[in-house]
mmCIF file of C-alpha atoms and ligand atoms in Angstrom:
data_model
loop_
_atom_site.group_PDB
_atom_site.id
_atom_site.type_symbol
_atom_site.label_atom_id
_atom_site.label_comp_id
_atom_site.label_asym_id
_atom_site.label_seq_id
_atom_site.Cartn_x
_atom_site.Cartn_y
_atom_site.Cartn_z
ATOM 1 C CA MET A 12 -73.705 -20.598 58.056
ATOM 2 C CA SER A 13 -73.599 -18.172 55.168
ATOM 3 C CA CYS A 14 -70.555 -17.885 52.895
ATOM 4 C CA ASP A 15 -69.814 -14.428 54.391
ATOM 5 C CA ARG A 16 -69.815 -15.867 57.884
ATOM 6 C CA ILE A 17 -67.569 -18.741 56.804
ATOM 7 C CA ARG A 18 -65.093 -16.294 55.240
ATOM 8 C CA ASP A 19 -64.985 -14.281 58.440
ATOM 9 C CA LEU A 20 -63.967 -17.428 60.283
ATOM 10 C CA LEU A 21 -61.108 -18.438 57.974
ATOM 11 C CA ASP A 22 -58.488 -16.431 59.918
ATOM 12 C CA ASP A 23 -59.525 -18.170 63.117
ATOM 13 C CA LEU A 24 -59.523 -21.523 61.377
ATOM 14 C CA LEU A 25 -55.934 -20.991 60.244
ATOM 15 C CA ALA A 26 -54.934 -19.792 63.695
ATOM 16 C CA GLY A 27 -56.492 -22.945 65.170
ATOM 17 C CA GLU A 28 -58.738 -20.822 67.330
ATOM 18 C CA LEU A 29 -62.133 -22.285 66.458
ATOM 19 C CA ALA A 30 -64.056 -24.597 68.729
ATOM 20 C CA SER A 31 -63.975 -28.076 67.265
ATOM 21 C CA GLU A 32 -67.643 -28.189 66.238
ATOM 22 C CA VAL A 33 -67.376 -24.779 64.509
ATOM 23 C CA SER A 34 -64.136 -25.810 62.853
ATOM 24 C CA GLN A 35 -65.824 -28.941 61.550
ATOM 25 C CA GLU A 36 -68.733 -26.945 60.194
ATOM 26 C CA VAL A 37 -66.379 -24.546 58.387
ATOM 27 C CA GLN A 38 -64.402 -27.423 56.895
ATOM 28 C CA GLU A 39 -67.564 -29.148 55.707
ATOM 29 C CA HIS A 40 -68.618 -25.910 54.055
ATOM 30 C CA LEU A 41 -65.234 -25.608 52.358
ATOM 31 C CA GLY A 42 -65.675 -29.158 51.082
ATOM 32 C CA ARG A 43 -68.822 -28.296 49.183
ATOM 33 C CA CYS A 44 -68.455 -24.577 48.368
ATOM 34 C CA LEU A 45 -66.049 -23.864 45.532
ATOM 35 C CA SER A 46 -65.964 -20.100 46.007
ATOM 36 C CA CYS A 47 -65.177 -20.277 49.749
ATOM 37 C CA ARG A 48 -62.583 -22.943 49.001
ATOM 38 C CA ARG A 49 -60.922 -20.641 46.472
ATOM 39 C CA GLU A 50 -60.929 -17.874 49.050
ATOM 40 C CA PHE A 51 -59.318 -20.186 51.591
ATOM 41 C CA LYS A 52 -56.663 -21.270 49.108
ATOM 42 C CA GLU A 53 -55.825 -17.643 48.276
ATOM 43 C CA LEU A 54 -55.479 -16.919 51.945
ATOM 44 C CA GLN A 55 -53.113 -19.852 52.424
ATOM 45 C CA GLU A 56 -51.061 -18.707 49.448
ATOM 46 C CA LEU A 57 -50.834 -15.184 50.843
ATOM 47 C CA LEU A 58 -49.603 -16.498 54.177
ATOM 48 C CA GLN A 59 -47.117 -18.736 52.427
ATOM 49 C CA GLN A 60 -45.757 -15.800 50.420
ATOM 50 C CA THR A 61 -45.624 -13.683 53.569
ATOM 51 C CA ALA A 62 -43.663 -16.368 55.361
ATOM 52 C CA GLU A 63 -41.119 -16.269 52.538
ATOM 53 C CA LEU A 64 -40.467 -12.534 52.843
ATOM 54 C CA PRO A 65 -36.904 -11.754 53.903
ATOM 55 C CA THR A 66 -36.632 -11.109 57.619
ATOM 56 C CA GLU A 67 -33.929 -8.528 57.060
ATOM 57 C CA ILE A 68 -33.861 -5.455 54.861
ATOM 58 C CA PHE A 69 -30.761 -3.277 54.971
ATOM 59 C CA PRO A 70 -30.852 0.493 54.843
ATOM 60 C CA GLU A 71 -29.211 2.045 51.810
ATOM 61 C CA ARG A 72 -26.816 4.103 53.868
ATOM 62 C CA ASP A 73 -24.823 3.468 56.986
ATOM 63 C CA LEU A 74 -26.974 4.685 59.866
ATOM 64 C CA TRP A 75 -24.381 4.054 62.552
ATOM 65 C CA PRO A 76 -22.276 7.253 62.408
ATOM 66 C CA GLU A 77 -25.336 9.371 63.257
ATOM 67 C CA ILE A 78 -26.401 6.975 65.999
ATOM 68 C CA GLU A 79 -22.924 7.159 67.501
ATOM 69 C CA MET A 80 -22.848 10.927 67.212
ATOM 70 C CA ARG A 81 -26.228 11.305 68.883
ATOM 71 C CA ILE A 82 -25.351 8.922 71.680
ATOM 72 C CA ALA A 83 -22.114 10.783 72.249
ATOM 73 C CA SER A 84 -23.607 14.264 72.109
ATOM 74 C CA ALA A 85 -26.385 13.295 74.521
ATOM 75 C CA ARG A 86 -23.621 13.130 77.115
ATOM 76 C CA TRP A 87 -22.597 16.767 76.764
ATOM 77 C CA PRO A 88 -24.853 18.482 79.259
ATOM 78 C CA ALA A 89 -24.251 15.956 82.034
ATOM 79 C CA GLU A 90 -20.515 16.001 81.444
ATOM 80 C CA GLN A 91 -20.422 19.790 81.357
ATOM 81 C CA GLU A 92 -22.237 20.093 84.657
ATOM 82 C CA ARG A 93 -19.629 17.981 86.338
ATOM 83 C CA ALA A 94 -16.886 20.346 87.365
ATOM 84 C CA ARG A 95 -13.553 19.578 85.733
ATOM 85 C CA PRO A 96 -11.012 21.987 87.137
ATOM 86 C CA GLU A 97 -8.144 21.252 84.790
ATOM 87 C CA PRO A 98 -8.820 19.909 81.319
ATOM 88 C CA SER A 99 -5.929 17.568 80.725
ATOM 89 C CA ARG A 100 -6.430 17.429 76.921
ATOM 90 C CA PRO A 101 -7.503 20.069 74.463
ATOM 91 C CA TRP A 102 -11.179 19.291 73.894
ATOM 92 C CA TRP A 103 -10.911 19.506 70.132
ATOM 93 C CA LEU A 104 -8.931 16.295 70.113
ATOM 94 C CA TYR A 105 -12.015 14.458 71.277
ATOM 95 C CA LEU A 106 -14.133 16.344 68.819
ATOM 96 C CA ALA A 107 -11.816 15.590 65.929
ATOM 97 C CA ALA A 108 -11.917 11.900 66.714
ATOM 98 C CA ALA A 109 -15.689 11.833 67.020
ATOM 99 C CA VAL A 110 -16.066 13.835 63.847
ATOM 100 C CA LEU A 111 -13.922 11.341 62.015
ATOM 101 C CA ALA A 112 -16.244 8.626 63.197
ATOM 102 C CA LEU A 113 -19.149 10.473 61.638
ATOM 103 C CA ALA A 114 -17.348 11.100 58.414
ATOM 104 C CA VAL A 115 -15.602 7.819 58.002
ATOM 105 C CA PHE A 116 -17.790 6.538 55.189
ATOM 106 C CA SER A 117 -17.897 9.748 53.261
ATOM 107 C CA VAL A 118 -14.574 10.889 51.967
ATOM 108 C CA PRO A 119 -15.379 14.398 50.708
ATOM 109 C CA LEU A 120 -17.257 15.127 53.896
ATOM 110 C CA SER A 121 -14.310 13.919 55.959
ATOM 111 C CA ARG A 122 -11.972 16.321 54.225
ATOM 112 C CA TRP A 123 -14.302 19.179 54.968
ATOM 113 C CA TRP A 124 -14.604 18.155 58.568
ATOM 114 C CA ILE A 125 -10.892 17.903 59.026
ATOM 115 C CA GLY A 126 -10.607 21.481 57.801
ATOM 116 C CA GLN A 127 -13.327 22.495 60.195
ATOM 117 C CA SER A 128 -11.829 20.799 63.174
ATOM 118 C CA ALA A 129 -8.531 22.590 62.562
ATOM 119 C CA ASN A 130 -10.411 25.906 62.812
ATOM 120 C CA GLU A 131 -12.179 24.698 65.882
ATOM 121 C CA ALA A 132 -8.843 23.831 67.370
ATOM 122 C CA GLN A 133 -7.840 27.477 67.068
ATOM 123 C CA GLN A 134 -10.992 28.622 68.815
ATOM 124 C CA ALA A 135 -10.634 25.904 71.354
ATOM 125 C CA ARG A 136 -7.502 27.315 72.858
ATOM 126 C CA SER A 137 -9.471 30.165 74.395
ATOM 127 C CA GLN A 138 -12.002 27.780 75.887
ATOM 128 C CA THR A 139 -11.608 26.385 79.327
ATOM 129 C CA GLN A 140 -14.680 24.162 79.478
ATOM 130 C CA PRO A 141 -13.915 20.669 78.254
ATOM 131 C CA VAL A 142 -16.433 19.014 75.999
ATOM 132 C CA VAL A 143 -16.293 15.269 76.269
ATOM 133 C CA LEU A 144 -18.094 13.135 73.771
ATOM 134 C CA VAL A 145 -17.770 9.631 74.991
ATOM 135 C CA ALA A 146 -19.201 7.552 77.755
ATOM 136 C CA GLU A 147 -17.119 6.639 80.742
ATOM 137 C CA THR A 148 -15.977 3.064 80.615
ATOM 138 C CA THR A 149 -16.236 0.957 83.708
ATOM 139 C CA GLY A 150 -13.376 -1.419 82.932
ATOM 140 C CA SER A 151 -10.140 -1.312 84.879
ATOM 141 C CA GLU A 152 -6.856 -0.239 83.297
ATOM 142 C CA ALA A 153 -5.814 -3.885 83.112
ATOM 143 C CA ASP A 154 -9.031 -4.748 81.237
ATOM 144 C CA ILE A 155 -8.388 -1.930 78.830
ATOM 145 C CA ALA A 156 -4.818 -3.001 78.190
ATOM 146 C CA ARG A 157 -5.883 -6.605 77.670
ATOM 147 C CA SER A 158 -8.637 -5.596 75.292
ATOM 148 C CA GLN A 159 -6.233 -3.425 73.304
ATOM 149 C CA ASP A 160 -3.834 -6.302 72.810
ATOM 150 C CA GLY A 161 -6.697 -8.401 71.475
ATOM 151 C CA VAL A 162 -7.833 -5.629 69.187
ATOM 152 C CA LEU A 163 -4.363 -5.125 67.769
ATOM 153 C CA HIS A 164 -4.014 -8.827 67.155
ATOM 154 C CA ALA A 165 -7.363 -9.116 65.362
ATOM 155 C CA ARG A 166 -6.600 -5.983 63.391
ATOM 156 C CA LYS A 167 -3.306 -7.394 62.204
ATOM 157 C CA ASP A 168 -5.033 -10.596 60.976
ATOM 158 C CA LEU A 169 -7.685 -8.646 59.149
ATOM 159 C CA LEU A 170 -5.202 -6.320 57.484
ATOM 160 C CA GLU A 171 -3.213 -9.320 56.284
ATOM 161 C CA MET A 172 -6.377 -10.815 54.834
ATOM 162 C CA LEU A 173 -7.127 -7.529 53.117
ATOM 163 C CA GLU A 174 -3.634 -7.503 51.666
ATOM 164 C CA ARG A 175 -4.024 -11.040 50.311
ATOM 165 C CA ARG A 176 -7.333 -10.201 48.634
ATOM 166 C CA ARG A 177 -6.166 -6.925 47.210
ATOM 167 C CA ASP A 178 -5.907 -8.210 43.653
ATOM 168 C CA GLU A 179 -9.469 -9.551 43.601
ATOM 169 C CA MET A 180 -10.942 -6.216 44.679
ATOM 170 C CA ASP A 181 -12.550 -3.522 42.567
ATOM 171 C CA PRO A 182 -9.850 -0.797 42.342
ATOM 172 C CA GLU A 183 -12.421 1.950 42.934
ATOM 173 C CA VAL A 184 -13.579 0.252 46.102
ATOM 174 C CA LEU A 185 -9.996 -0.159 47.174
ATOM 175 C CA VAL A 186 -9.359 3.575 46.806
ATOM 176 C CA VAL A 187 -12.275 4.392 49.076
ATOM 177 C CA VAL A 188 -11.322 1.727 51.594
ATOM 178 C CA GLU A 189 -7.780 2.998 51.736
ATOM 179 C CA GLU A 190 -8.922 6.569 52.166
ATOM 180 C CA ASN A 191 -11.190 5.512 55.010
ATOM 181 C CA MET A 192 -8.398 3.484 56.558
ATOM 182 C CA ARG A 193 -6.100 6.487 56.294
ATOM 183 C CA LEU A 194 -8.648 8.668 58.105
ATOM 184 C CA LEU A 195 -9.100 6.087 60.815
ATOM 185 C CA ASP A 196 -5.351 5.684 61.159
ATOM 186 C CA GLU A 197 -5.038 9.437 61.507
ATOM 187 C CA ALA A 198 -7.617 9.428 64.299
ATOM 188 C CA ILE A 199 -5.859 6.483 65.916
ATOM 189 C CA GLY A 200 -2.507 8.284 65.633
ATOM 190 C CA GLN A 201 -3.942 11.388 67.313
ATOM 191 C CA LEU A 202 -5.374 9.299 70.089
ATOM 192 C CA HIS A 203 -2.052 7.548 70.663
ATOM 193 C CA LEU A 204 -0.314 10.918 70.914
ATOM 194 C CA ALA A 205 -2.879 12.115 73.400
ATOM 195 C CA LEU A 206 -2.519 8.891 75.385
ATOM 196 C CA GLU A 207 1.242 9.301 75.634
ATOM 197 C CA GLU A 208 0.645 12.468 77.624
ATOM 198 C CA ASP A 209 -2.284 11.124 79.592
ATOM 199 C CA PRO A 210 -1.992 7.343 79.727
ATOM 200 C CA GLY A 211 -4.706 6.871 82.351
ATOM 201 C CA ASN A 212 -7.415 8.662 80.402
ATOM 202 C CA ARG A 213 -10.193 6.135 79.989
ATOM 203 C CA ARG A 214 -12.132 8.137 77.475
ATOM 204 C CA LEU A 215 -9.166 8.191 75.163
ATOM 205 C CA HIS A 216 -8.785 4.434 75.546
ATOM 206 C CA LEU A 217 -12.454 3.945 74.787
ATOM 207 C CA LEU A 218 -12.300 6.199 71.736
ATOM 208 C CA LEU A 219 -9.286 4.323 70.545
ATOM 209 C CA ALA A 220 -11.016 0.962 70.950
ATOM 210 C CA THR A 221 -14.014 2.288 69.042
ATOM 211 C CA ARG A 222 -11.813 3.477 66.159
ATOM 212 C CA TYR A 223 -10.111 0.093 65.981
ATOM 213 C CA GLN A 224 -13.499 -1.597 65.959
ATOM 214 C CA GLN A 225 -14.644 0.691 63.139
ATOM 215 C CA GLU A 226 -11.540 -0.100 61.190
ATOM 216 C CA MET A 227 -12.125 -3.810 61.659
ATOM 217 C CA ASN A 228 -15.781 -3.500 60.698
ATOM 218 C CA LEU A 229 -14.718 -1.722 57.536
ATOM 219 C CA VAL A 230 -12.174 -4.367 56.608
ATOM 220 C CA LYS A 231 -14.563 -7.193 57.516
ATOM 221 C CA ARG A 232 -17.213 -5.756 55.264
ATOM 222 C CA VAL A 233 -14.814 -5.337 52.391
ATOM 223 C CA ILE A 234 -13.236 -8.771 52.588
ATOM 224 C CA ARG A 235 -16.529 -10.352 53.617
ATOM 225 C CA VAL A 236 -15.278 -12.202 56.621
ATOM 226 C CA MET B 27 -19.338 7.729 43.570
ATOM 227 C CA ARG B 28 -20.053 4.145 42.633
ATOM 228 C CA ALA B 29 -17.222 2.924 44.796
ATOM 229 C CA GLU B 30 -18.528 4.785 47.827
ATOM 230 C CA SER B 31 -22.010 3.412 47.564
ATOM 231 C CA ALA B 32 -20.576 -0.040 47.003
ATOM 232 C CA ILE B 33 -19.211 0.160 50.516
ATOM 233 C CA ILE B 34 -22.065 1.970 52.139
ATOM 234 C CA CYS B 35 -24.589 -0.521 50.813
ATOM 235 C CA PHE B 36 -22.547 -3.541 51.620
ATOM 236 C CA ASP B 37 -23.980 -4.755 54.837
ATOM 237 C CA GLU B 38 -24.380 -8.243 56.088
ATOM 238 C CA LEU B 39 -24.950 -10.157 59.236
ATOM 239 C CA PHE B 40 -21.762 -11.346 60.838
ATOM 240 C CA PRO B 41 -22.685 -14.526 62.616
ATOM 241 C CA VAL B 42 -19.444 -14.454 64.559
ATOM 242 C CA PHE B 43 -18.617 -11.368 66.514
ATOM 243 C CA LEU B 44 -14.998 -10.447 66.534
ATOM 244 C CA LEU B 45 -14.266 -8.353 69.534
ATOM 245 C CA ASP B 46 -10.915 -7.991 71.245
ATOM 246 C CA GLY B 47 -9.640 -10.593 68.855
ATOM 247 C CA HIS B 48 -11.937 -13.193 70.375
ATOM 248 C CA VAL B 49 -15.134 -14.742 69.206
ATOM 249 C CA SER B 50 -17.776 -13.084 71.334
ATOM 250 C CA THR B 51 -21.328 -14.125 72.002
ATOM 251 C CA GLU B 52 -24.165 -11.678 71.874
ATOM 252 C CA SER B 53 -24.528 -11.635 75.626
ATOM 253 C CA ASP B 54 -20.826 -10.693 75.955
ATOM 254 C CA LEU B 55 -21.508 -7.796 73.640
ATOM 255 C CA VAL B 56 -24.610 -6.763 75.560
ATOM 256 C CA SER B 57 -22.774 -6.746 78.899
ATOM 257 C CA ARG B 58 -19.949 -4.735 77.405
ATOM 258 C CA ALA B 59 -22.390 -2.273 75.884
ATOM 259 C CA GLN B 60 -24.135 -2.036 79.258
ATOM 260 C CA GLY B 61 -20.759 -1.064 80.669
ATOM 261 C CA GLY B 62 -20.537 1.827 78.196
ATOM 262 C CA ASP B 63 -18.634 0.114 75.359
ATOM 263 C CA LEU B 64 -19.844 1.838 72.215
ATOM 264 C CA GLY B 65 -17.764 -0.465 70.019
ATOM 265 C CA ALA B 66 -19.655 -3.476 71.355
ATOM 266 C CA PHE B 67 -22.924 -1.638 70.810
ATOM 267 C CA GLU B 68 -21.922 -0.889 67.230
ATOM 268 C CA THR B 69 -21.380 -4.592 66.646
ATOM 269 C CA LEU B 70 -24.865 -5.246 68.035
ATOM 270 C CA TYR B 71 -26.200 -2.554 65.737
ATOM 271 C CA ARG B 72 -24.496 -4.130 62.735
ATOM 272 C CA SER B 73 -25.967 -7.509 63.450
ATOM 273 C CA HIS B 74 -29.533 -6.333 64.144
ATOM 274 C CA GLN B 75 -29.950 -3.399 61.787
ATOM 275 C CA GLY B 76 -31.466 -5.538 59.025
ATOM 276 C CA ARG B 77 -34.274 -6.881 61.192
ATOM 277 C CA ILE B 78 -34.989 -3.508 62.747
ATOM 278 C CA TYR B 79 -34.855 -1.541 59.510
ATOM 279 C CA GLY B 80 -37.013 -4.194 57.820
ATOM 280 C CA LEU B 81 -39.577 -3.890 60.605
ATOM 281 C CA CYS B 82 -39.600 -0.080 60.457
ATOM 282 C CA LEU B 83 -39.754 0.008 56.663
ATOM 283 C CA ARG B 84 -42.672 -2.389 56.470
ATOM 284 C CA MET B 85 -44.536 -0.605 59.245
ATOM 285 C CA VAL B 86 -44.188 2.934 57.878
ATOM 286 C CA ALA B 87 -43.690 2.217 54.162
ATOM 287 C CA ASP B 88 -41.264 5.104 53.809
ATOM 288 C CA PRO B 89 -37.502 4.451 53.525
ATOM 289 C CA HIS B 90 -36.416 7.803 54.959
ATOM 290 C CA ARG B 91 -38.696 7.597 57.957
ATOM 291 C CA ALA B 92 -37.649 4.001 58.405
ATOM 292 C CA GLU B 93 -34.011 5.144 58.580
ATOM 293 C CA ASP B 94 -34.857 7.783 61.186
ATOM 294 C CA LEU B 95 -36.887 5.312 63.214
ATOM 295 C CA THR B 96 -34.139 2.708 63.064
ATOM 296 C CA GLN B 97 -31.691 5.254 64.440
ATOM 297 C CA GLU B 98 -34.193 6.306 67.076
ATOM 298 C CA ALA B 99 -34.739 2.676 68.097
ATOM 299 C CA PHE B 100 -31.015 2.020 68.577
ATOM 300 C CA ILE B 101 -30.510 5.274 70.472
ATOM 301 C CA ARG B 102 -33.440 4.353 72.714
ATOM 302 C CA ALA B 103 -31.950 0.880 73.130
ATOM 303 C CA TRP B 104 -28.631 2.383 74.232
ATOM 304 C CA GLU B 105 -30.417 4.606 76.747
ATOM 305 C CA LYS B 106 -32.459 1.731 78.144
ATOM 306 C CA LEU B 107 -29.765 -0.895 77.969
ATOM 307 C CA ALA B 108 -29.406 -0.922 81.748
ATOM 308 C CA GLN B 109 -33.017 -2.144 81.966
ATOM 309 C CA PHE B 110 -32.340 -5.127 79.734
ATOM 310 C CA ARG B 111 -32.191 -8.367 81.711
ATOM 311 C CA ALA B 112 -30.245 -11.274 80.347
ATOM 312 C CA GLU B 113 -33.081 -13.760 80.847
ATOM 313 C CA SER B 114 -34.829 -12.518 77.715
ATOM 314 C CA ALA B 115 -33.269 -12.580 74.269
ATOM 315 C CA PHE B 116 -31.672 -9.309 73.261
ATOM 316 C CA ALA B 117 -33.211 -9.570 69.773
ATOM 317 C CA THR B 118 -36.709 -9.882 71.250
ATOM 318 C CA TRP B 119 -36.174 -6.981 73.614
ATOM 319 C CA LEU B 120 -34.752 -4.776 70.884
ATOM 320 C CA HIS B 121 -37.490 -5.719 68.447
ATOM 321 C CA ARG B 122 -40.244 -4.846 70.864
ATOM 322 C CA LEU B 123 -38.579 -1.574 71.712
ATOM 323 C CA ALA B 124 -38.419 -0.752 67.988
ATOM 324 C CA VAL B 125 -42.117 -1.592 67.562
ATOM 325 C CA ASN B 126 -42.890 0.874 70.352
ATOM 326 C CA VAL B 127 -40.750 3.553 68.714
ATOM 327 C CA VAL B 128 -42.612 3.102 65.430
ATOM 328 C CA LEU B 129 -46.027 3.045 67.110
ATOM 329 C CA GLY B 130 -45.125 6.214 69.007
ATOM 330 C CA ASP B 131 -44.231 7.844 65.713
ATOM 331 C CA LEU B 132 -47.460 6.683 64.044
ATOM 332 C CA ARG B 133 -49.436 8.046 66.976
ATOM 333 C CA SER B 134 -47.658 11.388 66.925
ATOM 334 C CA ARG B 135 -48.489 11.713 63.253
ATOM 335 C CA GLY B 136 -52.105 10.812 63.842
ATOM 336 C CA ARG B 137 -51.694 7.690 61.746
ATOM 337 C CA TRP B 138 -52.664 5.494 64.619
ATOM 338 C CA SER B 139 -55.337 6.169 67.136
ATOM 339 C CA SER B 140 -56.654 3.724 69.679
ATOM 340 C CA GLN B 141 -59.992 5.504 69.486
ATOM 341 C CA GLN B 142 -60.195 4.975 65.779
ATOM 342 C CA VAL B 143 -61.925 1.645 65.433
ATOM 343 C CA GLU B 144 -63.451 2.519 62.069
ATOM 344 C CA ILE B 145 -62.437 -0.335 59.850
ATOM 345 C CA ALA B 146 -64.837 0.109 56.986
ATOM 346 C CA ASP B 147 -63.065 0.169 53.641
ATOM 347 C CA SER B 148 -63.065 3.568 52.055
ATOM 348 C CA PRO B 149 -63.161 3.596 48.258
ATOM 349 C CA ALA B 150 -59.927 5.620 48.173
ATOM 350 C CA LEU B 151 -58.053 3.014 50.174
ATOM 351 C CA GLU B 152 -59.495 0.166 48.174
ATOM 352 C CA SER B 153 -58.341 1.787 44.971
ATOM 353 C CA ALA B 154 -54.952 2.587 46.509
ATOM 354 C CA ALA B 155 -54.501 -1.103 47.147
ATOM 355 C CA THR B 156 -55.463 -1.870 43.579
ATOM 356 C CA PRO B 157 -52.579 -1.065 41.268
ATOM 357 C CA PRO B 158 -53.187 0.228 37.768
ATOM 358 C CA ARG B 159 -53.820 -2.485 35.236
ATOM 359 C CA SER B 160 -50.502 -1.805 33.529
ATOM 360 C CA THR B 161 -48.611 -3.250 36.493
ATOM 361 C CA ARG B 162 -50.471 -6.467 36.908
ATOM 362 C CA LYS B 163 -47.704 -8.206 38.675
ATOM 363 C CA VAL B 164 -48.011 -6.769 42.119
ATOM 364 C CA ASP B 165 -45.238 -7.457 44.458
ATOM 365 C CA LEU B 166 -46.287 -8.364 47.968
ATOM 366 C CA GLU B 167 -43.999 -5.817 49.582
ATOM 367 C CA ARG B 168 -45.558 -3.079 47.553
ATOM 368 C CA ALA B 169 -49.050 -4.271 48.327
ATOM 369 C CA ILE B 170 -48.206 -4.241 52.037
ATOM 370 C CA ALA B 171 -46.850 -0.710 51.685
ATOM 371 C CA GLU B 172 -50.124 0.376 50.138
ATOM 372 C CA LEU B 173 -52.289 -0.917 52.959
ATOM 373 C CA PRO B 174 -53.987 1.624 55.230
ATOM 374 C CA PRO B 175 -51.676 2.311 58.216
ATOM 375 C CA GLN B 176 -53.586 0.426 60.908
ATOM 376 C CA ALA B 177 -54.229 -2.625 58.784
ATOM 377 C CA ARG B 178 -50.594 -2.584 57.667
ATOM 378 C CA THR B 179 -49.341 -2.289 61.224
ATOM 379 C CA VAL B 180 -51.382 -5.240 62.448
ATOM 380 C CA PHE B 181 -50.531 -7.329 59.379
ATOM 381 C CA VAL B 182 -46.802 -6.669 59.737
ATOM 382 C CA LEU B 183 -46.834 -7.364 63.465
ATOM 383 C CA PHE B 184 -48.977 -10.505 63.237
ATOM 384 C CA ASP B 185 -48.184 -12.164 59.921
ATOM 385 C CA VAL B 186 -44.651 -10.949 59.263
ATOM 386 C CA GLU B 187 -43.236 -10.563 62.757
ATOM 387 C CA GLY B 188 -45.195 -13.232 64.573
ATOM 388 C CA TYR B 189 -46.763 -11.241 67.410
ATOM 389 C CA ARG B 190 -50.109 -12.507 68.753
ATOM 390 C CA HIS B 191 -53.269 -10.416 68.909
ATOM 391 C CA GLY B 192 -52.956 -10.131 72.691
ATOM 392 C CA GLU B 193 -49.462 -8.644 72.366
ATOM 393 C CA ILE B 194 -50.532 -6.322 69.563
ATOM 394 C CA ALA B 195 -53.473 -5.144 71.643
ATOM 395 C CA GLN B 196 -51.149 -4.454 74.546
ATOM 396 C CA MET B 197 -48.655 -2.518 72.433
ATOM 397 C CA THR B 198 -51.124 -0.510 70.389
ATOM 398 C CA GLY B 199 -53.922 0.035 72.862
ATOM 399 C CA ILE B 200 -56.596 -1.414 70.567
ATOM 400 C CA SER B 201 -58.686 -4.389 71.609
ATOM 401 C CA GLU B 202 -57.867 -7.911 70.450
ATOM 402 C CA GLY B 203 -61.089 -7.905 68.453
ATOM 403 C CA THR B 204 -60.051 -4.749 66.625
ATOM 404 C CA SER B 205 -56.625 -6.238 65.980
ATOM 405 C CA LYS B 206 -58.293 -9.285 64.419
ATOM 406 C CA ALA B 207 -60.539 -7.055 62.325
ATOM 407 C CA HIS B 208 -57.540 -5.102 61.018
ATOM 408 C CA LEU B 209 -55.741 -8.318 60.177
ATOM 409 C CA HIS B 210 -58.768 -9.669 58.356
ATOM 410 C CA ARG B 211 -59.060 -6.496 56.358
ATOM 411 C CA ALA B 212 -55.348 -6.371 55.560
ATOM 412 C CA ARG B 213 -55.342 -9.964 54.322
ATOM 413 C CA ARG B 214 -58.401 -9.321 52.191
ATOM 414 C CA LEU B 215 -56.908 -6.164 50.660
ATOM 415 C CA LEU B 216 -53.658 -7.970 49.967
ATOM 416 C CA ARG B 217 -55.363 -10.899 48.270
ATOM 417 C CA LYS B 218 -57.291 -8.439 46.193
ATOM 418 C CA ALA B 219 -54.142 -6.543 45.237
ATOM 419 C CA LEU B 220 -52.210 -9.702 44.448
ATOM 420 C CA SER B 221 -54.947 -11.282 42.371
ATOM 421 C CA LYS B 222 -55.040 -8.367 39.940
HETATM 422 ZN ZN1 ZN C 21 -69.261 -20.647 50.657
#
């Protein structure tokens, strides 16, 4: 076999896909041909280096808020088609909460959005069609209540951990974390108010659980749990 | 500004999922997400984003498109979550779905065509894979990014992600032989780039 032919077979040799007599012929060639041997060694080195590449690369920005927003907004048309005679909550409450989710990692943007959602609230009063942003949950009320207890418990632990590590943290980071926490707490507060008037509303429960989860994710990232 | 990006960039894999105050397994999270729990799905996103973004970035060699494709992949995953069956690993299912999202994007941009079996090296591509002499130390990631799209795709899927030629052929619509030819070419171009 020519050197070119041998080199074409090196991939198959490494993959163990050559018939044994061909494999033997290639290996014999490698034993006596320095230039093919060098080629083979380079190939092995490349594969070694490739195997050492990190399996994970993280995006430079948080991609989740947009994913969440798009998932939520995909539900609009279907939800709107379903007739809802009497909207039990002003729709802007849902919007405000979802908007906070989008803005939670960007403080200046959040401020702007809060201003916007107040305007939207004004306009909303003349609207009768509810816009609902979140998926229906299938869990029972008891499941929801149980899950909320768990969430509150975990949240309390995490906040205590955050408090203990306060001194070790970069003050600038702390400012941003606290601002984000404040925004999340505001959203959580709004949701609790809404739930007082409409305790059985599953969407509100789901939104609330999502906000708590976001808050915990934020704290976990900061304190590196 | 610095403080904000410090948080935005700080991402890591949480090996233990904390949900409802309990340690949850991935399959708990998947079932909850299948039931409409966006919080559980976010936790899945957080734990898989690195693998999926890494895959997208290496396949398209463009950070902004990789971000879009990562988002697209997770949105598609949410939409198709009902089709996921617990007998396969969620990571495998998600990964394959992401590969299909990226391939769909490459096709729509005309960067991938099953008809295009032309694998001859064009001088332009050869020189693209050869960095200027001033930067002799070529980093492998960069060399991969500079591969022609089809060769890069097959290299990333086979050598980085561990798919076999049969699977690549099935996903891309090329033949196994063509997949092998692309891999051969990619490896040769990479060795050339790295030996400079
Ligand atoms: Zn030889």
